[in-house]
Tab-separated table of C-alpha atoms in Angstrom:
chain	number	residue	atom	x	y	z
A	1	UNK	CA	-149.405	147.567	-36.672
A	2	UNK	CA	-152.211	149.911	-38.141
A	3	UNK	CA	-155.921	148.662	-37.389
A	4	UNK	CA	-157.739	147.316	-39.921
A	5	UNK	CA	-161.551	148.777	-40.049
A	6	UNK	CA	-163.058	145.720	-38.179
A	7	UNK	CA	-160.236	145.088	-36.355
A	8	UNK	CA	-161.304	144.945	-32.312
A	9	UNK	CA	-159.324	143.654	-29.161
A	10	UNK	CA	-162.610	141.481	-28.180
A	11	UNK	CA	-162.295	139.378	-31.383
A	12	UNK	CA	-158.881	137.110	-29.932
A	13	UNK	CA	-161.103	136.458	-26.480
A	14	UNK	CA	-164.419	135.672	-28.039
A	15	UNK	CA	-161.936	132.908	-30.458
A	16	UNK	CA	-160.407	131.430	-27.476
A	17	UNK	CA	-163.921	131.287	-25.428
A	18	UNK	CA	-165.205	129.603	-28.920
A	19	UNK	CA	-162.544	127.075	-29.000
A	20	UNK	CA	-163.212	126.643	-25.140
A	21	UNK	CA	-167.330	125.445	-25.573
A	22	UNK	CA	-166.926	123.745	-29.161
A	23	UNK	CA	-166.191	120.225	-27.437
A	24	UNK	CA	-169.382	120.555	-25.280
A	25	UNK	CA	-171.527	122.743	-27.006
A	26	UNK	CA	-171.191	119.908	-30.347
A	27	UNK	CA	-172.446	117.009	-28.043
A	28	UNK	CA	-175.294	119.508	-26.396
A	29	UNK	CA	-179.228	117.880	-25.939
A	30	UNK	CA	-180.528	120.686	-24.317
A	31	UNK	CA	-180.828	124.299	-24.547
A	32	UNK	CA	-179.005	124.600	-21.045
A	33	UNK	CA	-176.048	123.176	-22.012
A	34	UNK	CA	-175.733	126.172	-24.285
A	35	UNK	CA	-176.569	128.459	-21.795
A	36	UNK	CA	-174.895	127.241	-18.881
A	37	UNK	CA	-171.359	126.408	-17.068
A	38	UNK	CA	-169.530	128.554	-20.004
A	39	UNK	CA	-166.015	129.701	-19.012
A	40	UNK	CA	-166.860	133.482	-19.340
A	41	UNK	CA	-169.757	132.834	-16.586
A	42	UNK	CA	-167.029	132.432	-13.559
A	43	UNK	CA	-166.407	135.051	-11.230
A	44	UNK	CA	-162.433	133.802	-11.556
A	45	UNK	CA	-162.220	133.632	-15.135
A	46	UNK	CA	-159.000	135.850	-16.040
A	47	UNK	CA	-160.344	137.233	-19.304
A	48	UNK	CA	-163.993	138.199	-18.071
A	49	UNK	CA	-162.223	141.705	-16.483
A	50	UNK	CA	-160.113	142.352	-19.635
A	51	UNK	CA	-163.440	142.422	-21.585
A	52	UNK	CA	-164.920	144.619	-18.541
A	53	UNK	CA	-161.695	146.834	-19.200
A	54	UNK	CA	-162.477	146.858	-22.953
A	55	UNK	CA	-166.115	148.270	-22.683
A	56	UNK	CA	-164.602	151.068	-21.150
A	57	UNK	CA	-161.680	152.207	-22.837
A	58	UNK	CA	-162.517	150.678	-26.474
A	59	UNK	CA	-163.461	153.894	-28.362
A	60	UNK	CA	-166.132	151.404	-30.396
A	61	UNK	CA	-166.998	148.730	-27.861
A	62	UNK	CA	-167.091	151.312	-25.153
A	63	UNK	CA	-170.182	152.488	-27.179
A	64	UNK	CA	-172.683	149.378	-26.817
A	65	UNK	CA	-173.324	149.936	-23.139
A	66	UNK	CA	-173.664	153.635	-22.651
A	67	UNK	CA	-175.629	153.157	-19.471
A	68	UNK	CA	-174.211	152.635	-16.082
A	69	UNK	CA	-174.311	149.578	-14.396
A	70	UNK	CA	-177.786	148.357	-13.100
A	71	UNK	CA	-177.181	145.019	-11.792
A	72	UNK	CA	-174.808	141.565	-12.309
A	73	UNK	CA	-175.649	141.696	-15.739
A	74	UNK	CA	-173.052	145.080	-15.692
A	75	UNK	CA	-174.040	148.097	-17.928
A	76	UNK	CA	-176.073	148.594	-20.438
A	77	UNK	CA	-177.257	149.618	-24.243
A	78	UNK	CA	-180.737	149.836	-25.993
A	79	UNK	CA	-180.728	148.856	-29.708
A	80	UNK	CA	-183.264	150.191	-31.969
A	81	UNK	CA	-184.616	148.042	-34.808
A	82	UNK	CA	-187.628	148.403	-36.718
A	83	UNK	CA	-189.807	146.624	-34.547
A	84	UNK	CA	-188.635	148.215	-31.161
A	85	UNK	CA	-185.766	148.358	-29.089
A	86	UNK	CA	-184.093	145.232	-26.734
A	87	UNK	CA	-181.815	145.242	-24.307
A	88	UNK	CA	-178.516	145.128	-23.845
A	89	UNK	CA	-176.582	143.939	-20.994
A	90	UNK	CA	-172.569	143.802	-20.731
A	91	UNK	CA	-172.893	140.104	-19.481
A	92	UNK	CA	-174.305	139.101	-22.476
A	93	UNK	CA	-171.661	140.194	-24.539
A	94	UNK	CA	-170.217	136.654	-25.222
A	95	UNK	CA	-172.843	134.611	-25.036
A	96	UNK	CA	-174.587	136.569	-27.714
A	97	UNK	CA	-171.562	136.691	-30.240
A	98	UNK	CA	-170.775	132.542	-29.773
A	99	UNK	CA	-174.376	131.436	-29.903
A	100	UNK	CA	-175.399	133.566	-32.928
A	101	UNK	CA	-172.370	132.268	-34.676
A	102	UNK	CA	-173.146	128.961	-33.705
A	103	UNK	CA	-176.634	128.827	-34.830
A	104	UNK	CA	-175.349	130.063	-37.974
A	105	UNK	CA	-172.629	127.182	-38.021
A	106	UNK	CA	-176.074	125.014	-37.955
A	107	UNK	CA	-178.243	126.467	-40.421
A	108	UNK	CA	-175.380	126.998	-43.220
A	109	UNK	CA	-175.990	122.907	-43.389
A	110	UNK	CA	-172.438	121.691	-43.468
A	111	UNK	CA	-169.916	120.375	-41.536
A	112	UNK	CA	-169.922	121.471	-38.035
A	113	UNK	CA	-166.447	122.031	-37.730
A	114	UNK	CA	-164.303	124.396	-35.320
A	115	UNK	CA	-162.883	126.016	-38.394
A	116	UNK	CA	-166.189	126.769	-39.641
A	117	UNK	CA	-167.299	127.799	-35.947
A	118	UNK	CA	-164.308	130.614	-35.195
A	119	UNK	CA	-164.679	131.849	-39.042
A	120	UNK	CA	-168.033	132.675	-38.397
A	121	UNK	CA	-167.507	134.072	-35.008
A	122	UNK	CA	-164.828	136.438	-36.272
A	123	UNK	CA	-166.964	137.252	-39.403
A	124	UNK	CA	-170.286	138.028	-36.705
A	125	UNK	CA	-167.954	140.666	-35.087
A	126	UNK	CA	-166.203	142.342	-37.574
A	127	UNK	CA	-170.007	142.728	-38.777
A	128	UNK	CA	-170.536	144.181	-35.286
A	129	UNK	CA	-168.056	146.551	-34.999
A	130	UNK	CA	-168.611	148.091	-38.921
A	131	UNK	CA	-171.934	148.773	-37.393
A	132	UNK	CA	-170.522	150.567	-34.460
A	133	UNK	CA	-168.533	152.091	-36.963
A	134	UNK	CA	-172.135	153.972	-38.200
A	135	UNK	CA	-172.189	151.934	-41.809
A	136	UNK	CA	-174.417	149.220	-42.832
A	137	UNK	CA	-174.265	146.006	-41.968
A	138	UNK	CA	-175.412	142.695	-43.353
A	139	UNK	CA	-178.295	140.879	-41.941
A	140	UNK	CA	-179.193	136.911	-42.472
A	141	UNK	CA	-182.952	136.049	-41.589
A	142	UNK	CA	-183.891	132.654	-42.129
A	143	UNK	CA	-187.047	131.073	-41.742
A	144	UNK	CA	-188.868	127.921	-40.232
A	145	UNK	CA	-191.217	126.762	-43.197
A	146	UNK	CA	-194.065	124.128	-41.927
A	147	UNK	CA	-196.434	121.865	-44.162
A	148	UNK	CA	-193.985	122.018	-47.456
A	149	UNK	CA	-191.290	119.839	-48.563
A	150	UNK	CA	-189.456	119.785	-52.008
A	151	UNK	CA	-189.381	117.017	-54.215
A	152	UNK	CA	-186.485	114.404	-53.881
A	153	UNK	CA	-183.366	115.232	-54.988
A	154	UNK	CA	-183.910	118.822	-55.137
A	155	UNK	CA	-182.387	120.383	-52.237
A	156	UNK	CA	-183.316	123.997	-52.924
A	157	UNK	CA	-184.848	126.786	-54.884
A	158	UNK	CA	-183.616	130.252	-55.644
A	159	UNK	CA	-185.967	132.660	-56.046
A	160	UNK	CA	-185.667	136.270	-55.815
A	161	UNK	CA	-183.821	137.733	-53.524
A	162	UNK	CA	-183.972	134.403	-51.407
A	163	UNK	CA	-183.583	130.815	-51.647
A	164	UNK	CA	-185.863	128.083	-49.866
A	165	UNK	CA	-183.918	124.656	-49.717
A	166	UNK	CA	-184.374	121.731	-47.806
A	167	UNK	CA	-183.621	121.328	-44.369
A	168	UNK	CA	-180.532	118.966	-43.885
A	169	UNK	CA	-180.428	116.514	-40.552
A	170	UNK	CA	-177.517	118.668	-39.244
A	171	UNK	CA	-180.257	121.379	-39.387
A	172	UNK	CA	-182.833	119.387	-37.646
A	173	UNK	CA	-180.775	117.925	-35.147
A	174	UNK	CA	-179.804	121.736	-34.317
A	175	UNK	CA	-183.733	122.602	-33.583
A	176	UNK	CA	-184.151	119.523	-32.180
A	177	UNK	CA	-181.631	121.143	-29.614
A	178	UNK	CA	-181.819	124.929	-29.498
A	179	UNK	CA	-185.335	125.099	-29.929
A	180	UNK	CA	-188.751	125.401	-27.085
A	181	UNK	CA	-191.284	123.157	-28.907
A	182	UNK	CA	-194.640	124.703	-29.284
A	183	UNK	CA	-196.931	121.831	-29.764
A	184	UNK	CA	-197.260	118.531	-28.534
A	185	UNK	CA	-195.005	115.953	-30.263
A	186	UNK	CA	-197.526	113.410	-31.127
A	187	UNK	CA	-199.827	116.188	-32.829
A	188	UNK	CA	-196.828	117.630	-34.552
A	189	UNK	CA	-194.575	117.463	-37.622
A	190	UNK	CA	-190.959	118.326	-38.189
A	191	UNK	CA	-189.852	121.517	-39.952
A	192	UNK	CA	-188.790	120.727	-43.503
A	193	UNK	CA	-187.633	123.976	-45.488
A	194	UNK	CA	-185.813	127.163	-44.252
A	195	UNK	CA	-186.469	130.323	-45.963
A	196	UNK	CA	-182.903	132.107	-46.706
A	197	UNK	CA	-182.594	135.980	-47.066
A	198	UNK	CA	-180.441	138.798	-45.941
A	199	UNK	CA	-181.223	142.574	-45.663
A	200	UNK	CA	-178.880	145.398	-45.328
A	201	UNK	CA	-179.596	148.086	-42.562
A	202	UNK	CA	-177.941	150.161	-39.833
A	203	UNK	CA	-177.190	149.457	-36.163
A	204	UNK	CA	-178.659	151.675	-33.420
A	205	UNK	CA	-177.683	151.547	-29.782
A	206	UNK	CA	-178.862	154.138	-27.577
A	207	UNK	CA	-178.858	154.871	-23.553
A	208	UNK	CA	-181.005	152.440	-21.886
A	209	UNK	CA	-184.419	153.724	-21.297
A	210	UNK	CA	-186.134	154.301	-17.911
A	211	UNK	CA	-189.054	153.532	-19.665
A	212	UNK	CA	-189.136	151.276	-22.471
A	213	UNK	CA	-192.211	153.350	-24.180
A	214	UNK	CA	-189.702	156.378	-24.011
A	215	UNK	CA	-187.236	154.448	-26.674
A	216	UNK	CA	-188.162	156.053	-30.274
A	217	UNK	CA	-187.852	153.733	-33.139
A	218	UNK	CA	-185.232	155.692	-35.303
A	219	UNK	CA	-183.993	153.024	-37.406
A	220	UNK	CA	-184.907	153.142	-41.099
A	221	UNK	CA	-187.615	150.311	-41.590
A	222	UNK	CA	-186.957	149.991	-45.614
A	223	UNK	CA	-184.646	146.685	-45.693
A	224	UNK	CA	-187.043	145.103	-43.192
A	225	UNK	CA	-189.768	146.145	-44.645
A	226	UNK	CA	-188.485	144.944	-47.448
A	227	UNK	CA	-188.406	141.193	-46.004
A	228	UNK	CA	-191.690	141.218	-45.166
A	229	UNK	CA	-193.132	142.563	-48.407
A	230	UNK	CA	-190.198	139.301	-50.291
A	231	UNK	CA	-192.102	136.594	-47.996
A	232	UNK	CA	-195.889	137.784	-48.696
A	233	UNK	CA	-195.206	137.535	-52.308
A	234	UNK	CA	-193.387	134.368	-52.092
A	235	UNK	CA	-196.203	133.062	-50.084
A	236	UNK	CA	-198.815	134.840	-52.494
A	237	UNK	CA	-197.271	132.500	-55.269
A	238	UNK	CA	-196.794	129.412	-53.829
A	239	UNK	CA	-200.959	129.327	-53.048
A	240	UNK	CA	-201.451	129.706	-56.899
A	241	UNK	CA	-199.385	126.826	-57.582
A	242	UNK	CA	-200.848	124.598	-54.730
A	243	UNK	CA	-203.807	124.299	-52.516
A	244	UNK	CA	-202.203	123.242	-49.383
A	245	UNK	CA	-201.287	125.164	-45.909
A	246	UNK	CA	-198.018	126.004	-44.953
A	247	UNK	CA	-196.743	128.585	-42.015
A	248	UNK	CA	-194.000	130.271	-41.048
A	249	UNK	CA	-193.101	128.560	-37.730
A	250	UNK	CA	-189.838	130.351	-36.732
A	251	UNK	CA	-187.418	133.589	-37.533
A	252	UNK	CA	-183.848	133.538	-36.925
A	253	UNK	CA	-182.159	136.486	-37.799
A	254	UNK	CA	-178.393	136.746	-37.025
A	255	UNK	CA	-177.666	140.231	-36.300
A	256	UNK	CA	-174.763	141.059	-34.002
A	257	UNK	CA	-176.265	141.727	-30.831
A	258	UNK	CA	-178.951	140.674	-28.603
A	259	UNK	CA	-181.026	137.755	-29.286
A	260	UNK	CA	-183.856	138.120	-31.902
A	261	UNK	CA	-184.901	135.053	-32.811
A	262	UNK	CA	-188.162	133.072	-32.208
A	263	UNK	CA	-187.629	128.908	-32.485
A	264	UNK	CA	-190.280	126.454	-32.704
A	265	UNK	CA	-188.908	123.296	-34.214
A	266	UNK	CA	-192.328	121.526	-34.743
A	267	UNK	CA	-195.353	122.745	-37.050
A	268	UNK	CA	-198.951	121.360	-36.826
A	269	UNK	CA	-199.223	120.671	-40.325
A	270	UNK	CA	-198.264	117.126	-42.476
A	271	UNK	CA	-195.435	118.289	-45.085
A	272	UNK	CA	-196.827	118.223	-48.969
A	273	UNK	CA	-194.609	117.453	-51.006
A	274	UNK	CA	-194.255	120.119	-54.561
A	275	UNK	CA	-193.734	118.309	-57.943
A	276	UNK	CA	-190.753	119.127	-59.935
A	277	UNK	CA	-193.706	120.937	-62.084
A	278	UNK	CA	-194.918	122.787	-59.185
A	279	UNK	CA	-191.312	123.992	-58.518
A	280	UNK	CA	-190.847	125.485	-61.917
A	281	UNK	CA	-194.279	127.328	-61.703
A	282	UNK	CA	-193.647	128.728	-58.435
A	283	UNK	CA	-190.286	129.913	-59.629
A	284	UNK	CA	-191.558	131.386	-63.010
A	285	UNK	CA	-194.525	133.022	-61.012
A	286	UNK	CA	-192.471	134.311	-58.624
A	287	UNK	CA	-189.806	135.807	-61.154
A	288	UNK	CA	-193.171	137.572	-62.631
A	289	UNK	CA	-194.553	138.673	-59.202
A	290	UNK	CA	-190.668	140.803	-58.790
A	291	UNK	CA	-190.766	142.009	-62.263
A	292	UNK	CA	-194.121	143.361	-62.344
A	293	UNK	CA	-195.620	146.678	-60.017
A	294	UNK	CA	-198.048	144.745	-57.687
A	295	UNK	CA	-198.929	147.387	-55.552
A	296	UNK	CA	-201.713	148.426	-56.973
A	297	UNK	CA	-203.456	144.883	-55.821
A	298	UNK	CA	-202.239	144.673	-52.604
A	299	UNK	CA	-205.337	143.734	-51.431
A	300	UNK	CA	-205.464	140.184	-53.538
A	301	UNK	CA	-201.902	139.881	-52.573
A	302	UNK	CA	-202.886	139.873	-48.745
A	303	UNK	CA	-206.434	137.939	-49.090
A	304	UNK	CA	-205.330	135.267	-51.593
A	305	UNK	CA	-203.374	133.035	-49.296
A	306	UNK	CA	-206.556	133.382	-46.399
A	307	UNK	CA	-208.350	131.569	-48.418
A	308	UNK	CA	-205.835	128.557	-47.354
A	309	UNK	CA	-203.945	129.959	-44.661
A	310	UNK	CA	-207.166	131.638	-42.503
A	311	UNK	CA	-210.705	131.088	-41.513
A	312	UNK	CA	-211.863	127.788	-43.108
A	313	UNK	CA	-215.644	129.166	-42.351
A	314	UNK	CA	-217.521	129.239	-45.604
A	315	UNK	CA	-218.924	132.906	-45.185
A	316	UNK	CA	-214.690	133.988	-44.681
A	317	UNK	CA	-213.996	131.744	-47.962
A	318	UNK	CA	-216.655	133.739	-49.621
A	319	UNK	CA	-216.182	137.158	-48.336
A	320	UNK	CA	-212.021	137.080	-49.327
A	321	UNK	CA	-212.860	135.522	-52.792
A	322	UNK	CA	-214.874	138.378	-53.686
A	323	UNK	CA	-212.677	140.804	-52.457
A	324	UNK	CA	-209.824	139.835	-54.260
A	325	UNK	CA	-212.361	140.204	-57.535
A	326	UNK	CA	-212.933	143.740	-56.422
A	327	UNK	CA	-209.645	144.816	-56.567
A	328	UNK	CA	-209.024	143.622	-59.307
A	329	UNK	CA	-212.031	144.778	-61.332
A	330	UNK	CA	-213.867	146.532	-59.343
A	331	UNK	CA	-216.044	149.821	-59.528
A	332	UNK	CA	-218.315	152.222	-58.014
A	333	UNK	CA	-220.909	152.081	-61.355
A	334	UNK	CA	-222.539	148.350	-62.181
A	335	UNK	CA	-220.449	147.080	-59.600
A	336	UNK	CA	-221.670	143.398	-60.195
A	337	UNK	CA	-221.458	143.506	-64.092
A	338	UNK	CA	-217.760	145.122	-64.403
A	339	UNK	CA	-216.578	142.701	-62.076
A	340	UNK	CA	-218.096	139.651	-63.088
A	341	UNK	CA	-217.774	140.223	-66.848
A	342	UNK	CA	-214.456	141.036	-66.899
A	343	UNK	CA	-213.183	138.040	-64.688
A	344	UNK	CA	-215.313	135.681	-66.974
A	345	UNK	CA	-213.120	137.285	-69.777
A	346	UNK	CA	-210.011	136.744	-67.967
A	347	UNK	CA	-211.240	132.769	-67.596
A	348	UNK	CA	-212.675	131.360	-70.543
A	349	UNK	CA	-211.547	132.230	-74.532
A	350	UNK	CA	-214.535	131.122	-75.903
A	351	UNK	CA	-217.417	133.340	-75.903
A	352	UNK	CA	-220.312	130.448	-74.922
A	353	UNK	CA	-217.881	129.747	-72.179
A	354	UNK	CA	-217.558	132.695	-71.098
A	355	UNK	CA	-221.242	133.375	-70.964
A	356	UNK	CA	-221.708	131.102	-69.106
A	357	UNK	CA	-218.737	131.527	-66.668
A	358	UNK	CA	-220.488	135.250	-66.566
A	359	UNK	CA	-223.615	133.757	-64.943
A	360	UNK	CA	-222.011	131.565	-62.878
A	361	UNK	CA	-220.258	134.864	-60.559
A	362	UNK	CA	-223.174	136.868	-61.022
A	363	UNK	CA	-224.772	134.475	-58.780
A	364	UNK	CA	-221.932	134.417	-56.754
A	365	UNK	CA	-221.274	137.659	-56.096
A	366	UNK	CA	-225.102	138.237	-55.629
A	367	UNK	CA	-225.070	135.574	-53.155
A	368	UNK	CA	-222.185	137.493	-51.243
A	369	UNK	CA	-224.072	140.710	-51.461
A	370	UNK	CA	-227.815	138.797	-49.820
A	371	UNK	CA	-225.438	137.650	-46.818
A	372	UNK	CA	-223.428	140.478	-46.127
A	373	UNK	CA	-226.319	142.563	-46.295
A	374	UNK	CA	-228.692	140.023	-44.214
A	375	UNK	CA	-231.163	139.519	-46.498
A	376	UNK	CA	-230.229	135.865	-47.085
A	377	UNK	CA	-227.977	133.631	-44.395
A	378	UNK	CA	-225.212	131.427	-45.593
A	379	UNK	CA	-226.645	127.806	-45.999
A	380	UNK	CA	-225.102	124.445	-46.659
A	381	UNK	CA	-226.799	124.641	-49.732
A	382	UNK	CA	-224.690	127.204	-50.802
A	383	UNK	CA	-221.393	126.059	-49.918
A	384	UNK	CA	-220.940	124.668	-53.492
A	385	UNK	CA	-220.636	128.295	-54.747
A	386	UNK	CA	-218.101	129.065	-51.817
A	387	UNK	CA	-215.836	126.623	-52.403
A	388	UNK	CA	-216.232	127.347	-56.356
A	389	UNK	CA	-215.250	131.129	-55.399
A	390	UNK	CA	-212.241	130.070	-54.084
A	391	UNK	CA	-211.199	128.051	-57.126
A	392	UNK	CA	-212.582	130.547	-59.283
A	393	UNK	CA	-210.196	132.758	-57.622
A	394	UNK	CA	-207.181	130.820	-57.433
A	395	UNK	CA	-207.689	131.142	-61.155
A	396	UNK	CA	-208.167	134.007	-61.643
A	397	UNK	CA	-205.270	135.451	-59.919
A	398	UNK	CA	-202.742	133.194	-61.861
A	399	UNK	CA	-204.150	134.167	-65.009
A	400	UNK	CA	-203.809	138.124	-64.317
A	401	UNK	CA	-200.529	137.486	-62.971
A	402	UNK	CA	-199.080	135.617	-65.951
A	403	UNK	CA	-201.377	136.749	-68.955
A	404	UNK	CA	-201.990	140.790	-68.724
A	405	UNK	CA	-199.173	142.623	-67.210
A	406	UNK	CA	-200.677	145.581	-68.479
A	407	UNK	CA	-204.029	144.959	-66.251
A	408	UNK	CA	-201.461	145.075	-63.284
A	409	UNK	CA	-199.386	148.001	-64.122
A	410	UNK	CA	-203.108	150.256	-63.807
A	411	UNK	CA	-203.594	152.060	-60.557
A	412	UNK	CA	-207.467	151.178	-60.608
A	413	UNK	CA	-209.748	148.417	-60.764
A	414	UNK	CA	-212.063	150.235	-62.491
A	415	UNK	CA	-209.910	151.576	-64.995
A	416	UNK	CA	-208.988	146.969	-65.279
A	417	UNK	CA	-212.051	146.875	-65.737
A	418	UNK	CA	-212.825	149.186	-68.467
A	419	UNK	CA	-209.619	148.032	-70.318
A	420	UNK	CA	-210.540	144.518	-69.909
A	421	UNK	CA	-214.176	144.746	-71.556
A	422	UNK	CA	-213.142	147.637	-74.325
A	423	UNK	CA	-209.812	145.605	-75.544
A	424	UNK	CA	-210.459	141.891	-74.714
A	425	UNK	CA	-207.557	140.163	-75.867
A	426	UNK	CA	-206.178	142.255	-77.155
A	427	UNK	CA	-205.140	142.657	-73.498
A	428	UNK	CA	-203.542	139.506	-73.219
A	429	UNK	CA	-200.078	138.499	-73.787
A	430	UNK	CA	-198.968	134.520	-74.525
C-alpha cells in the first residue's frame, strides 16, 4: 500500500493511547490528571519502545529529535518560531500530540466526544508530519478575552480574518480545568469571549543548542506578525465603539509540537456587555480598518486603546491624546494651529462650532505643551480638559477612520493637515 503524504506509523499508537485516556481525561478536575498516570508514562508499556524504534528509523519522525539523548526525557529537537526556540524532548512526544488535540476538542465548543477527540488527533499529526515534510502548515491561535461579553443570543462575530464568539460552558469548564489561575477568585471574573484565528507558517526543528542564546531565529515572522498586527486593530476598533477595558488574558495556539500556550482562566475585570448596535459598529469599523492602508498612523493605532487599556494618570491621558492628534495632523511649522484647526474641522460641520471646538484644543494642546515643558504642573483643576482630550479623541479617530479615507491613505500628517484645511469637505466622504 503506497503512503499517503501525511501518512506516519506514530498516527495508529497516538489513536489507541487517545482512546486509552478519553474515559479519565473527560471526568479530569485537575491539571494532574492530564499530566499524570498516562499509559505511555510506564516503563512496561509495550508500545513506548516501538515509538523509541520509530524516532530512529522513521525517515520524517527520525527528524524531530536530532540530538542525542540527554536524560529520561530521551533525545532531543529545538524548534524555531518567531519568538524563539523551545525544546523538544522524545518523552514528550505523546503527551504533546493528545493534549493539544484535546484542548482543541474543548475550545471547538461542541460535543466532547471520542470521535471528535481521535479526528482531531489524527488531523494534529498529519499537520505535523506535512511540516516535517518542509511545507506549510496551519496554525489555530485562540485567545482568552477578559471584561467583554456579547449581547444575548449572539454567540459570535466574524470579523476579518477572525471570529470572536462567546465562550460556551464546555469551554469554561475546560479552563476551569487545564488552566493555573492568576488572580484570586474572589477579586476575579470568568473569561467570556475567545478570539479565533489561524496563521499559516513553516516548521523548524533544529539540533538542540548547548546554549539556548546560540539558537538563531530563522523562521519567517510574516504570518505571526501578521496576528499581532489582526488583534491591535481589532482592539484599536473595539475602543472607538466603547469606553470600557478589556485584556487579553490567555494564548493558545495549537501547533504540533511542544507546548506554547499561556492559560489564565480568570481576568480582573467585570464583563460589559456590547449592544447589538455596538456589534454592528465594531464590525463595520473593523471591515474599514482591513480595507484601508493604516500604516501611516500607526502611532494612533498603538496609543488609542492606552487611553483605556494603560495609565489611568491624568498627565498619561493627556500626553497619548495629543499624540494621537499629532499623527494625525501634525507638523513641524504652526504646530499648534495645523493640528488643532484641522481636528476642529474633522469634528464639527458648522463653522461657529467649529470655532469654537478650535479654541477649545488650542487650550488643550497648550496646556500639554506648559506641563511637558515644566512651566505649568498638572492640577486637578485641569483634569476637565484631560478627560475632554480623551473624548475629543475617541472622536476624532472614528471620524477619520470612517469619513476621509483619503486623509489615511497620505504618508504625512502634515501633508493631512494641509489637505484638510485647503479642501475641507470636500475631503469627506458620507
Amino acid at each position: 500500500m503506497k503512503q499517503t503524504d501525511t501518512a506516519s506509523p506514530a498516527e495508529p499508537v497516538l489513536v489507541e493511547y487517545a482512546k486509552a485516556v478519553y474515559p479519565r481525561w473527560l471526568s479530569a478536575t485537575r491539571p494532574e490528571d492530564y499530566l499524570n498516570g498516562n499509559p505511555w508514562q510506564r516503563t512496561d508499556d509495550p508500545q513506548r519502545s516501538a515509538l523509541s524504534g520509530m524516532f530512529e528509523t522513521d525517515p520524517l519522525l527520525s527528524t524531530l529529535y536530532p540530538s542525542p539523548a540527554t536524560d529520561f526525557r530521551g533525545r532531543r529537537g529545538w524548534c524555531l518560531t518567531n519568538s524563539g526556540g523551545g525544546s523538544l524532548f522524545e518523552g514528550d512526544f505523546v503527551a504533546d500530540a493528545l493534549l493539544s488535540a484535546w484542548d482543541d476538542t474543548w475550545l471547538n465548543d461542541g460535543d466532547i466526544t471520542l470521535e471528535r477527540f481521535l479526528r482531531n488527533v489524527s488531523q494534529g499529526h498529519a499537520n505535523l508530519v506535512r511540516g516535517l515534510q518542509g511545507k506549510q502548515i496551519d496554525v489555530k491561535i485562540r485567545a482568552g478575552i477578559g471584561g467583554l461579553a456579547l449581547p444575548h443570543g449572539m454567540p459570535s462575530v466574524q470579523l476579518p480574518q477572525g471570529e470572536v464568539r462567546q465562550l460556551g460552558e464546555s469551554g469554561k469548564h475546560w479552563l476551569a480545568t487545564r488552566s493555573h489561575e492568576l488572580f484570586d477568585r474572589g477579586l476575579s471574573q470568568p473569561i467570556e469571549l475567545i478570539f479565533e484565528t489561524s496563521i499559516t507558517t513553516l516548521l523548524k526543528v533544529i539540533a538542540a543548542p548547548s546554549e539556548e542564546n546560540e539558537a538563531k531565529n530563522t523562521v519567517e515572522d510574516g504570518p505571526w506578525h501578521e496576528r499581532e498586527l489582526l488583534w491591535q486593530r481589532i482592539r484599536f476598533v473595539l475602543a472607538l465603539v466603547t469606553s470600557h477595558r478589556i485584556e487579553e488574558m490567555w494564548t493558545h495556539i495549537t501547533y504540533p509540537v511542544g507546548d506554547w500556550n499561556t492559560l489564565s482562566r480568570m481576568s480582573r475585570l467585570n464583563p460589559h456587555t456590547l449592544s447589538e448596535v455596538q456589534v454592528r459598529d465594531w464590525q463595520r469599523l473593523t471591515n474599514a480598518a482591513f480595507t484601508r492602508r493604516l500604516k501611516h498612523i500607526d502611532v494612533t493605532i498603538d496609543k488609542l486603546p492606552l487611553l483605556l487599556d494603560g495609565s489611568t494618570n491624568p498627565f498619561d491621558l493627556l500626553l497619548n491624546s495629543v499624540i494621537v492628534w499629532e499623527n494625525l495632523f501634525g507638523s513641524t511649522v504652526d504646530a499648534s494651529l495645523r493640528i488643532t484647526a484641522a481636528a476642529a474641522w474633522v469634528l464639527e460641520r458648522e463653522t461657529e462650532k467649529r470655532f469654537q471646538r478650535f479654541k477649545q484644543l488650542k487650550e488643550t494642546y497648550s496646556l500639554r505643551s506648559r506641563v511637558v515643558h515644566g512651566a505649568e504642573p498638572l492640577q486637578p483643576k485641569h483634569f476637565e480638559h484631560v478627560f475632554e482630550a480623551r473624548k475629543t479623541t475617541f472622536a476624532l479617530v472614528k471620524e477619520v477612520l470612517e469619513h476621509y479615507p483619503s486623509l489615511i491613505d497620505l504618508k504625512s500628517s502634515s501633508d493631512r493637515s494641509q489637505k484638510i484645511l485647503l479642501s475641507g469637505d470636500d475631503c469627506r466622504e458620507g
